[in-house]
Tab-separated table of C-alpha atoms and ligand atoms in Angstrom:
chain	number	residue	atom	x	y	z
A	85	MET	CA	42.926	38.732	7.047
A	86	ASN	CA	39.849	36.644	7.649
A	87	ARG	CA	39.994	33.800	5.107
A	88	ASN	CA	36.281	33.159	5.556
A	89	ALA	CA	35.836	36.237	3.457
A	90	ASP	CA	37.319	34.416	0.432
A	91	MET	CA	33.992	33.989	-1.321
A	92	GLU	CA	33.474	37.683	-0.967
A	93	GLY	CA	37.189	38.297	-1.371
A	94	SER	CA	39.061	40.859	-3.368
A	95	SER	CA	40.844	40.236	-6.651
A	96	LEU	CA	43.029	42.364	-8.859
A	97	TRP	CA	43.762	41.750	-12.535
A	98	ARG	CA	46.866	43.662	-13.534
A	99	ASN	CA	49.146	44.015	-16.540
A	100	VAL	CA	46.058	43.802	-18.737
A	101	ARG	CA	44.853	45.624	-21.843
A	102	LEU	CA	41.210	46.576	-21.529
A	103	ALA	CA	38.493	46.840	-24.143
A	104	THR	CA	35.997	48.301	-21.676
A	105	LEU	CA	33.326	48.992	-24.338
A	106	ARG	CA	32.646	52.228	-22.477
A	107	GLU	CA	31.363	54.653	-25.072
A	108	ASP	CA	32.913	57.703	-23.437
A	109	LEU	CA	36.398	56.230	-23.977
A	110	GLY	CA	36.277	56.037	-27.781
A	111	PRO	CA	36.375	52.961	-30.047
A	112	LEU	CA	36.108	49.814	-27.898
A	113	GLY	CA	36.862	51.940	-24.817
A	114	VAL	CA	40.496	50.831	-24.897
A	115	ILE	CA	42.852	51.291	-21.946
A	116	GLU	CA	46.268	49.908	-22.903
A	117	LYS	CA	47.824	49.669	-19.439
A	118	GLY	CA	44.864	48.646	-17.356
A	119	ALA	CA	43.874	47.148	-14.038
A	120	VAL	CA	40.596	45.744	-12.774
A	121	ALA	CA	39.781	45.455	-9.081
A	122	VAL	CA	36.897	43.339	-7.848
A	123	ARG	CA	35.268	43.180	-4.421
A	124	GLY	CA	32.327	40.964	-3.489
A	125	GLY	CA	31.615	40.029	-7.085
A	126	ARG	CA	31.505	43.586	-8.397
A	127	ILE	CA	33.947	45.727	-10.310
A	128	VAL	CA	35.228	48.472	-8.025
A	129	TYR	CA	37.817	49.764	-10.483
A	130	ALA	CA	38.403	49.286	-14.233
A	131	GLY	CA	40.832	51.803	-15.629
A	132	ALA	CA	44.415	52.887	-16.058
A	133	ALA	CA	46.805	50.966	-13.820
A	134	GLY	CA	48.540	54.246	-12.968
A	135	ASP	CA	45.345	55.666	-11.475
A	136	LEU	CA	44.470	52.614	-9.361
A	137	PRO	CA	43.581	53.903	-5.869
A	138	SER	CA	46.200	52.714	-3.383
A	139	ASP	CA	43.657	50.965	-1.159
A	140	LEU	CA	42.824	48.697	-4.125
A	141	SER	CA	46.396	47.938	-5.129
A	142	SER	CA	46.595	44.899	-2.872
A	143	ALA	CA	44.048	42.102	-2.945
A	144	ASP	CA	43.534	38.546	-1.689
A	145	GLN	CA	44.258	37.396	-5.198
A	146	VAL	CA	46.420	39.201	-7.765
A	147	ILE	CA	46.339	37.940	-11.345
A	148	ASP	CA	49.106	38.985	-13.727
A	149	CYS	CA	47.538	38.929	-17.213
A	150	GLU	CA	50.922	39.329	-18.934
A	151	GLY	CA	49.554	41.887	-21.355
A	152	ARG	CA	46.522	39.860	-22.428
A	153	TRP	CA	43.289	41.597	-23.433
A	154	MET	CA	40.183	41.712	-21.262
A	155	THR	CA	36.630	42.406	-22.428
A	156	PRO	CA	33.306	42.087	-20.648
A	157	THR	CA	32.045	38.497	-20.876
A	158	LEU	CA	29.946	37.880	-23.967
A	159	ILE	CA	26.160	37.963	-24.061
A	160	ASP	CA	23.996	35.876	-26.395
A	161	CYS	CA	20.800	37.950	-26.476
A	162	HIS	CA	18.680	35.717	-28.771
A	163	THR	CA	18.586	31.926	-28.488
A	164	HIS	CA	16.172	29.006	-28.640
A	165	LEU	CA	18.687	26.971	-26.631
A	166	VAL	CA	16.085	24.778	-24.914
A	167	HIS	CA	14.471	22.350	-27.362
A	168	GLY	CA	14.120	18.648	-28.046
A	169	GLY	CA	15.791	16.776	-30.879
A	170	ASN	CA	17.554	18.262	-33.856
A	171	ARG	CA	16.888	18.648	-37.558
A	172	ALA	CA	20.095	17.209	-38.993
A	173	ARG	CA	18.143	14.623	-40.992
A	174	GLU	CA	16.068	17.406	-42.527
A	175	PHE	CA	19.262	19.284	-43.383
A	176	GLN	CA	20.555	16.143	-45.084
A	177	LEU	CA	17.321	15.674	-47.056
A	178	ARG	CA	17.499	19.252	-48.288
A	179	LEU	CA	21.038	18.626	-49.522
A	180	GLU	CA	19.599	15.705	-51.463
A	181	GLY	CA	17.038	17.978	-53.111
A	182	ALA	CA	13.930	17.781	-50.896
A	183	THR	CA	11.926	21.003	-50.588
A	184	TYR	CA	10.615	22.597	-47.393
A	185	GLU	CA	7.064	21.640	-48.390
A	186	GLU	CA	7.975	17.977	-48.847
A	187	ILE	CA	9.753	17.963	-45.520
A	188	ALA	CA	6.855	19.660	-43.761
A	189	ARG	CA	4.384	17.187	-45.297
A	190	ALA	CA	6.574	14.347	-44.055
A	191	GLY	CA	6.236	15.734	-40.521
A	192	GLY	CA	9.454	17.755	-40.518
A	193	GLY	CA	10.080	21.437	-39.939
A	194	ILE	CA	9.125	23.338	-36.832
A	195	VAL	CA	6.314	20.852	-36.041
A	196	SER	CA	8.866	18.081	-35.582
A	197	THR	CA	10.757	20.178	-33.027
A	198	VAL	CA	7.474	20.904	-31.244
A	199	GLN	CA	6.788	17.159	-31.025
A	200	ALA	CA	10.322	16.388	-29.877
A	201	THR	CA	10.125	19.138	-27.236
A	202	ASN	CA	6.724	18.047	-25.973
A	203	ALA	CA	8.035	14.505	-25.556
A	204	LEU	CA	10.734	15.524	-23.048
A	205	SER	CA	10.555	16.229	-19.310
A	206	VAL	CA	12.066	19.355	-17.779
A	207	GLU	CA	15.119	17.300	-16.770
A	208	GLU	CA	15.503	15.896	-20.276
A	209	LEU	CA	15.181	19.341	-21.820
A	210	VAL	CA	17.874	20.603	-19.453
A	211	ALA	CA	20.148	17.686	-20.338
A	212	ALA	CA	19.655	18.386	-24.046
A	213	ALA	CA	20.412	22.088	-23.628
A	214	LEU	CA	23.497	21.797	-21.409
A	215	PRO	CA	26.013	20.822	-24.130
A	216	ARG	CA	24.852	23.774	-26.217
A	217	LEU	CA	25.124	26.086	-23.212
A	218	ASP	CA	28.582	24.734	-22.380
A	219	ALA	CA	29.752	25.419	-25.935
A	220	LEU	CA	28.743	29.059	-25.504
A	221	LEU	CA	30.305	29.392	-22.049
A	222	LEU	CA	33.650	27.970	-23.239
A	223	GLU	CA	33.958	31.011	-25.487
A	224	GLY	CA	33.568	33.536	-22.701
A	225	VAL	CA	29.780	33.883	-22.578
A	226	SER	CA	28.166	34.608	-19.206
A	227	THR	CA	24.668	35.744	-20.124
A	228	VAL	CA	22.219	33.897	-22.370
A	229	GLU	CA	18.671	34.742	-23.348
A	230	VAL	CA	16.512	31.625	-23.795
A	231	LYS	CA	13.101	31.534	-25.451
A	232	SER	CA	10.189	29.163	-25.153
A	233	GLY	CA	8.187	28.644	-28.348
A	234	TYR	CA	8.527	24.945	-29.169
A	235	GLY	CA	5.784	23.893	-26.764
A	236	LEU	CA	2.809	25.712	-28.288
A	237	ASN	CA	0.557	24.565	-25.457
A	238	ILE	CA	0.524	26.040	-21.974
A	239	ASP	CA	2.137	23.164	-20.098
A	240	ALA	CA	4.913	22.687	-22.630
A	241	GLU	CA	5.701	26.402	-22.834
A	242	LEU	CA	5.987	26.515	-19.038
A	243	LYS	CA	8.127	23.389	-19.100
A	244	MET	CA	10.583	25.035	-21.505
A	245	LEU	CA	10.836	28.112	-19.296
A	246	ARG	CA	11.384	25.995	-16.173
A	247	ALA	CA	14.184	24.202	-18.006
A	248	ALA	CA	15.706	27.574	-18.945
A	249	ARG	CA	15.605	28.745	-15.328
A	250	GLN	CA	17.141	25.439	-14.224
A	251	LEU	CA	20.225	26.098	-16.385
A	252	GLU	CA	21.119	29.021	-14.153
A	253	ARG	CA	21.286	26.705	-11.149
A	254	LEU	CA	23.565	24.231	-12.918
A	255	ARG	CA	26.134	26.532	-14.494
A	256	PRO	CA	27.801	29.862	-13.683
A	257	VAL	CA	25.590	31.843	-16.073
A	258	ARG	CA	22.898	34.512	-16.060
A	259	ILE	CA	19.777	33.388	-17.940
A	260	LEU	CA	17.023	35.695	-19.163
A	261	THR	CA	13.852	34.084	-20.426
A	262	SER	CA	11.468	35.150	-23.182
A	263	TYR	CA	7.940	33.787	-23.514
A	264	LEU	CA	7.498	32.937	-27.212
A	265	ALA	CA	4.227	31.000	-27.419
A	266	ALA	CA	3.439	33.225	-30.435
A	267	HIS	CA	6.189	31.468	-32.430
A	268	ALA	CA	4.048	29.285	-34.679
A	269	THR	CA	0.446	28.129	-34.864
A	270	PRO	CA	0.158	24.527	-33.644
A	271	PRO	CA	-1.589	22.153	-36.089
A	272	GLU	CA	-4.735	21.969	-33.921
A	273	TYR	CA	-5.224	25.746	-34.364
A	274	LYS	CA	-4.334	25.911	-38.048
A	275	GLY	CA	-5.978	28.997	-39.612
A	276	ARG	CA	-7.262	30.113	-36.186
A	277	ASN	CA	-4.538	32.352	-34.798
A	278	ALA	CA	-7.003	34.500	-32.855
A	279	HIS	CA	-8.254	31.433	-30.983
A	280	TYR	CA	-4.723	30.241	-30.326
A	281	ILE	CA	-3.834	33.635	-28.837
A	282	ALA	CA	-6.993	33.714	-26.701
A	283	ASP	CA	-6.844	30.080	-25.548
A	284	VAL	CA	-3.119	29.487	-25.180
A	285	VAL	CA	-0.794	32.480	-25.648
A	286	LEU	CA	-2.426	34.924	-23.228
A	287	PRO	CA	-3.534	32.524	-20.466
A	288	GLY	CA	-0.156	30.778	-20.696
A	289	LEU	CA	1.570	34.127	-20.280
A	290	SER	CA	-0.377	34.886	-17.105
A	291	ARG	CA	0.519	31.519	-15.646
A	292	ALA	CA	4.165	31.709	-16.605
A	293	HIS	CA	4.407	35.210	-15.214
A	294	ALA	CA	2.743	34.181	-11.949
A	295	GLU	CA	5.441	31.512	-11.558
A	296	GLY	CA	8.195	34.063	-12.172
A	297	LEU	CA	9.225	32.363	-15.382
A	298	VAL	CA	9.077	35.330	-17.763
A	299	ASP	CA	11.571	38.166	-18.210
A	300	ALA	CA	10.200	39.361	-21.579
A	301	VAL	CA	7.576	38.512	-24.195
A	302	ASP	CA	8.532	37.691	-27.789
A	303	GLY	CA	6.707	36.741	-30.979
A	304	PHE	CA	7.295	35.804	-34.608
A	305	CYS	CA	5.699	38.432	-36.831
A	306	GLU	CA	5.621	36.973	-40.325
A	307	GLY	CA	3.250	35.785	-43.045
A	308	ILE	CA	3.816	32.182	-41.917
A	309	ALA	CA	3.327	33.102	-38.249
A	310	PHE	CA	1.534	36.107	-36.645
A	311	SER	CA	0.400	39.437	-38.125
A	312	PRO	CA	1.194	42.810	-36.531
A	313	ALA	CA	-2.432	43.070	-35.349
A	314	GLU	CA	-2.185	39.637	-33.705
A	315	MET	CA	1.125	40.532	-32.114
A	316	ALA	CA	-0.392	43.745	-30.761
A	317	ARG	CA	-2.862	41.629	-28.749
A	318	VAL	CA	0.018	39.643	-27.277
A	319	PHE	CA	1.959	42.830	-26.505
A	320	ASP	CA	-1.110	44.320	-24.801
A	321	GLY	CA	-1.128	41.244	-22.582
A	322	ALA	CA	2.558	41.756	-21.795
A	323	ARG	CA	2.010	45.422	-21.046
A	324	ALA	CA	-0.829	44.604	-18.644
A	325	LEU	CA	1.635	42.457	-16.677
A	326	GLY	CA	4.387	45.079	-16.855
A	327	LEU	CA	6.622	42.850	-18.986
A	328	PRO	CA	8.958	44.184	-21.701
A	329	VAL	CA	8.507	42.964	-25.270
A	330	LYS	CA	10.684	42.081	-28.261
A	331	LEU	CA	9.912	40.672	-31.695
A	332	HIS	CA	11.168	38.462	-34.529
A	333	ALA	CA	10.447	40.980	-37.281
A	334	GLU	CA	11.075	41.474	-40.991
A	335	GLN	CA	12.930	38.171	-41.346
A	336	LEU	CA	11.305	36.968	-44.557
A	337	SER	CA	9.189	39.979	-45.581
A	338	ASN	CA	8.386	43.523	-44.441
A	339	LEU	CA	5.154	43.511	-42.438
A	340	GLY	CA	6.040	46.532	-40.292
A	341	GLY	CA	6.727	44.371	-37.252
A	342	ALA	CA	9.698	46.450	-36.140
A	343	LYS	CA	7.559	49.593	-36.151
A	344	LEU	CA	4.926	47.836	-34.087
A	345	ALA	CA	7.570	46.652	-31.630
A	346	ALA	CA	8.996	50.180	-31.384
A	347	SER	CA	5.510	51.555	-30.666
A	348	TYR	CA	5.459	49.280	-27.592
A	349	GLY	CA	8.920	50.466	-26.540
A	350	ALA	CA	10.346	47.029	-27.309
A	351	LEU	CA	13.771	46.064	-25.990
A	352	SER	CA	14.698	44.735	-29.431
A	353	ALA	CA	13.482	43.764	-32.866
A	354	ASP	CA	15.400	40.830	-34.301
A	355	HIS	CA	16.423	39.467	-37.763
A	356	LEU	CA	15.353	42.552	-39.803
A	357	GLU	CA	16.639	41.535	-43.260
A	358	TYR	CA	13.572	43.193	-44.836
A	359	LEU	CA	13.478	46.269	-42.563
A	360	ASP	CA	13.115	49.664	-44.306
A	361	ALA	CA	14.529	53.068	-43.318
A	362	ASP	CA	11.229	54.055	-41.697
A	363	GLY	CA	11.356	51.035	-39.429
A	364	ALA	CA	14.993	51.700	-38.556
A	365	ALA	CA	14.139	55.284	-37.581
A	366	ALA	CA	11.167	54.189	-35.470
A	367	MET	CA	13.416	51.747	-33.623
A	368	ALA	CA	16.094	54.376	-32.983
A	369	LYS	CA	13.493	56.787	-31.614
A	370	ALA	CA	12.090	54.165	-29.235
A	371	GLY	CA	15.535	52.908	-28.154
A	372	THR	CA	14.703	49.484	-29.599
A	373	VAL	CA	17.910	47.553	-30.347
A	374	ALA	CA	18.337	45.882	-33.754
A	375	VAL	CA	19.482	42.295	-33.162
A	376	LEU	CA	21.068	40.834	-36.299
A	377	LEU	CA	21.297	37.057	-36.633
A	378	PRO	CA	23.837	35.968	-39.234
A	379	GLY	CA	23.464	32.263	-38.387
A	380	ALA	CA	19.913	32.183	-39.756
A	381	PHE	CA	20.906	34.322	-42.755
A	382	TYR	CA	23.693	31.845	-43.520
A	383	THR	CA	21.704	28.666	-42.920
A	384	LEU	CA	18.768	29.829	-45.044
A	385	ARG	CA	21.237	31.019	-47.697
A	386	GLU	CA	19.371	34.316	-47.555
A	387	THR	CA	20.521	36.964	-50.038
A	388	GLN	CA	18.626	39.977	-48.696
A	389	LEU	CA	21.086	41.719	-46.351
A	390	PRO	CA	19.816	43.551	-43.256
A	391	PRO	CA	19.865	47.327	-43.896
A	392	VAL	CA	23.023	48.051	-41.935
A	393	GLU	CA	23.542	51.452	-43.572
A	394	ALA	CA	19.993	52.540	-42.715
A	395	LEU	CA	20.475	51.362	-39.127
A	396	ARG	CA	23.718	53.344	-38.872
A	397	ALA	CA	22.136	56.425	-40.447
A	398	ALA	CA	19.246	56.289	-37.971
A	399	GLN	CA	21.701	55.566	-35.126
A	400	THR	CA	19.779	52.455	-34.178
A	401	ARG	CA	21.731	50.348	-31.703
A	402	ILE	CA	22.958	47.047	-33.174
A	403	ALA	CA	23.454	43.758	-31.311
A	404	ILE	CA	24.218	40.318	-32.762
A	405	ALA	CA	23.316	36.849	-31.491
A	406	THR	CA	23.395	33.169	-32.429
A	407	ASP	CA	19.606	32.562	-32.740
A	408	CYS	CA	20.631	29.026	-31.718
A	409	ASN	CA	17.702	26.884	-32.928
A	410	PRO	CA	17.448	23.470	-34.582
A	411	GLY	CA	15.817	24.679	-37.800
A	412	THR	CA	17.420	27.816	-39.126
A	413	SER	CA	20.517	28.427	-36.989
A	414	PRO	CA	22.162	25.423	-35.314
A	415	LEU	CA	24.898	27.758	-34.081
A	416	THR	CA	26.479	27.757	-30.615
A	417	SER	CA	29.413	30.110	-31.103
A	418	LEU	CA	29.389	33.846	-30.513
A	419	LEU	CA	32.938	34.100	-31.850
A	420	LEU	CA	31.740	32.655	-35.151
A	421	THR	CA	28.677	34.909	-34.977
A	422	MET	CA	31.018	37.902	-34.796
A	423	ASN	CA	33.031	36.628	-37.744
A	424	MET	CA	29.846	36.067	-39.798
A	425	SER	CA	28.563	39.528	-38.878
A	426	ALA	CA	31.786	41.036	-40.169
A	427	THR	CA	32.079	38.930	-43.310
A	428	LEU	CA	28.411	38.641	-44.307
A	429	PHE	CA	26.983	41.924	-42.944
A	430	ARG	CA	30.179	44.035	-43.101
A	431	LEU	CA	29.846	45.104	-39.478
A	432	THR	CA	32.954	46.831	-38.129
A	433	LEU	CA	35.119	45.435	-35.344
A	434	GLU	CA	33.512	47.818	-32.894
A	435	GLU	CA	29.986	46.910	-34.001
A	436	CYS	CA	30.767	43.192	-33.680
A	437	LEU	CA	32.317	43.425	-30.232
A	438	ALA	CA	29.756	45.911	-28.882
A	439	GLY	CA	27.088	43.678	-30.431
A	440	VAL	CA	27.944	40.767	-28.121
A	441	THR	CA	28.605	42.902	-25.032
A	442	ARG	CA	27.244	46.414	-24.453
A	443	GLU	CA	24.477	46.368	-27.065
A	444	ALA	CA	23.437	42.807	-26.239
A	445	ALA	CA	23.105	43.902	-22.599
A	446	ARG	CA	21.007	46.833	-23.744
A	447	ALA	CA	18.840	44.478	-25.813
A	448	LEU	CA	18.138	42.497	-22.636
A	449	GLY	CA	17.562	45.554	-20.440
A	450	ILE	CA	20.554	44.718	-18.203
A	451	LEU	CA	23.102	47.334	-19.235
A	452	GLN	CA	23.161	48.661	-15.665
A	453	GLU	CA	24.387	45.254	-14.531
A	454	THR	CA	26.809	43.988	-17.186
A	455	GLY	CA	28.042	44.538	-20.762
A	456	THR	CA	30.918	46.974	-20.096
A	457	LEU	CA	33.952	47.018	-17.799
A	458	GLU	CA	32.889	49.706	-15.394
A	459	ALA	CA	32.938	50.218	-11.623
A	460	GLY	CA	29.655	49.207	-10.041
A	461	LYS	CA	28.817	46.455	-12.519
A	462	SER	CA	28.923	42.712	-12.004
A	463	ALA	CA	32.500	41.406	-12.363
A	464	ASP	CA	31.860	39.534	-15.621
A	465	LEU	CA	35.284	39.440	-17.248
A	466	ALA	CA	36.758	37.595	-20.227
A	467	VAL	CA	40.542	37.415	-20.664
A	468	TRP	CA	41.841	36.542	-24.139
A	469	ASN	CA	45.143	35.226	-25.518
A	470	ILE	CA	45.278	37.751	-28.352
A	471	GLU	CA	47.540	40.563	-29.492
A	472	ALA	CA	44.720	42.748	-30.818
A	473	PRO	CA	40.897	42.783	-30.529
A	474	ALA	CA	40.494	42.171	-34.276
A	475	GLU	CA	41.650	38.579	-33.668
A	476	LEU	CA	38.340	37.933	-31.919
A	477	ILE	CA	36.374	38.466	-35.119
A	478	TYR	CA	38.938	37.350	-37.695
A	479	ARG	CA	39.553	33.717	-36.859
A	480	ILE	CA	37.118	30.989	-37.839
A	481	GLY	CA	36.716	28.119	-35.397
A	482	PHE	CA	39.478	29.094	-32.985
A	483	ASN	CA	38.957	29.894	-29.322
A	484	PRO	CA	41.531	32.178	-27.663
A	485	LEU	CA	39.780	32.462	-24.280
A	486	SER	CA	42.246	32.513	-21.390
A	487	GLU	CA	39.808	32.840	-18.522
A	488	ARG	CA	36.232	33.706	-17.733
A	489	VAL	CA	35.125	35.429	-14.559
A	490	PHE	CA	31.446	35.479	-13.583
A	491	LYS	CA	30.250	37.658	-10.712
A	492	GLY	CA	33.844	37.840	-9.541
A	493	GLU	CA	34.359	34.100	-9.546
A	494	ARG	CA	37.134	32.672	-11.727
A	495	ILE	CA	35.785	29.788	-13.801
A	496	ALA	CA	38.222	27.086	-14.859
A	497	ARG	CA	38.132	26.529	-18.606
B	274	LIG	N1	12.633	32.441	-36.923
B	274	LIG	C1	13.334	31.402	-37.390
B	274	LIG	O1	14.090	31.450	-38.306
B	274	LIG	C2	13.080	30.268	-36.525
B	274	LIG	N2	12.113	30.780	-35.628
B	274	LIG	C3	11.928	32.036	-35.872
B	274	LIG	O2	11.172	32.711	-35.224
B	274	LIG	C4	12.661	29.002	-37.161
B	274	LIG	C5	12.447	27.977	-36.112
B	274	LIG	C6	12.515	26.576	-36.623
B	274	LIG	O3	12.528	26.332	-37.839
B	274	LIG	O4	12.555	25.679	-35.778
B	275	LIG	FE1	14.818	33.277	-33.220
């Protein structure tokens, strides 16, 4: 056999229990005695070992998984991974009794992250983000969504997106970017959101799109950020460029942001603690995924739970993500995110695991490519040292990853 073909070579994982996450195979899409064959970076077979076609039963590389479990690699579909500085000092001050207002007046809060982000070069932003990215990857993640939104001027928003794209060249990972200039109003536009959108958000979007930096357009729809009417202007701009949209909606109050997002056929609406049944139904009808973010709920010590029952009743798809950001969710673990989703939101095992695989892929518009173990998809495989899938959501601060495979390539831990 021609060894030059190694890069494109064939691999076979055998003696493996599969949680394929294929919906047609029942809860978790389990196949107890499974095998996965990979050619040229793509899954050519994921199913019962007994049904493995004979031409796939030998491969350049055969991996005996000794009965371990395999899932698709995990997907973090909502992060603010690229940013400057951190807000640990602010966290400390709050423990000592300081209020948000006092901290904001002292130059803290989101404005401090905007300043810290503006102060860094693309290379410095990349260097700051890499340890956070590596923490995710070590737990079997292979796809990460990264937002801009701490620049709040055109050059800095573009700089954040360039840094996000750069991550994909430095690590075995798939990065999807979201343009989030409508995250907060910068101080120089205080009280003038319409001007900020006209001067910065929309022209910045055109430029970022022209450079190929934008996979989707996001916004923060909230009393302290942008109204539904303001977000509609941003979404119109996205639509004109043929870009999909998503929205931070109903995090602190119910402004109807999720409904607005659904009316634009949004990929997802995220947070949603204050969503009502109407909004959940509108999302289900539009195929807009509900992305729940327990890290922010936990950090803010929120007590209003997202309406999980209403989402289930409407059959809205549910994904979960870290929301990794320096202010409200300094979280870089999807395993912990699953545990929090179960404990805080009472999501089931299947909802948790689908929420970081199949449904997260759907929330990013890449379900054709990844998110389940299925022939034809990218060979993005995570092998776990566990006896049962529930161990993935039950432990706190323990990492049972055995190996991660990205586009068919085995990545050393
Ligand atoms: N929702 C949040 O909770 C964060 N952004 C958002 O849209 C807050 C961001 C920060 O405080 O830095
Ligand atoms: Fe967020």
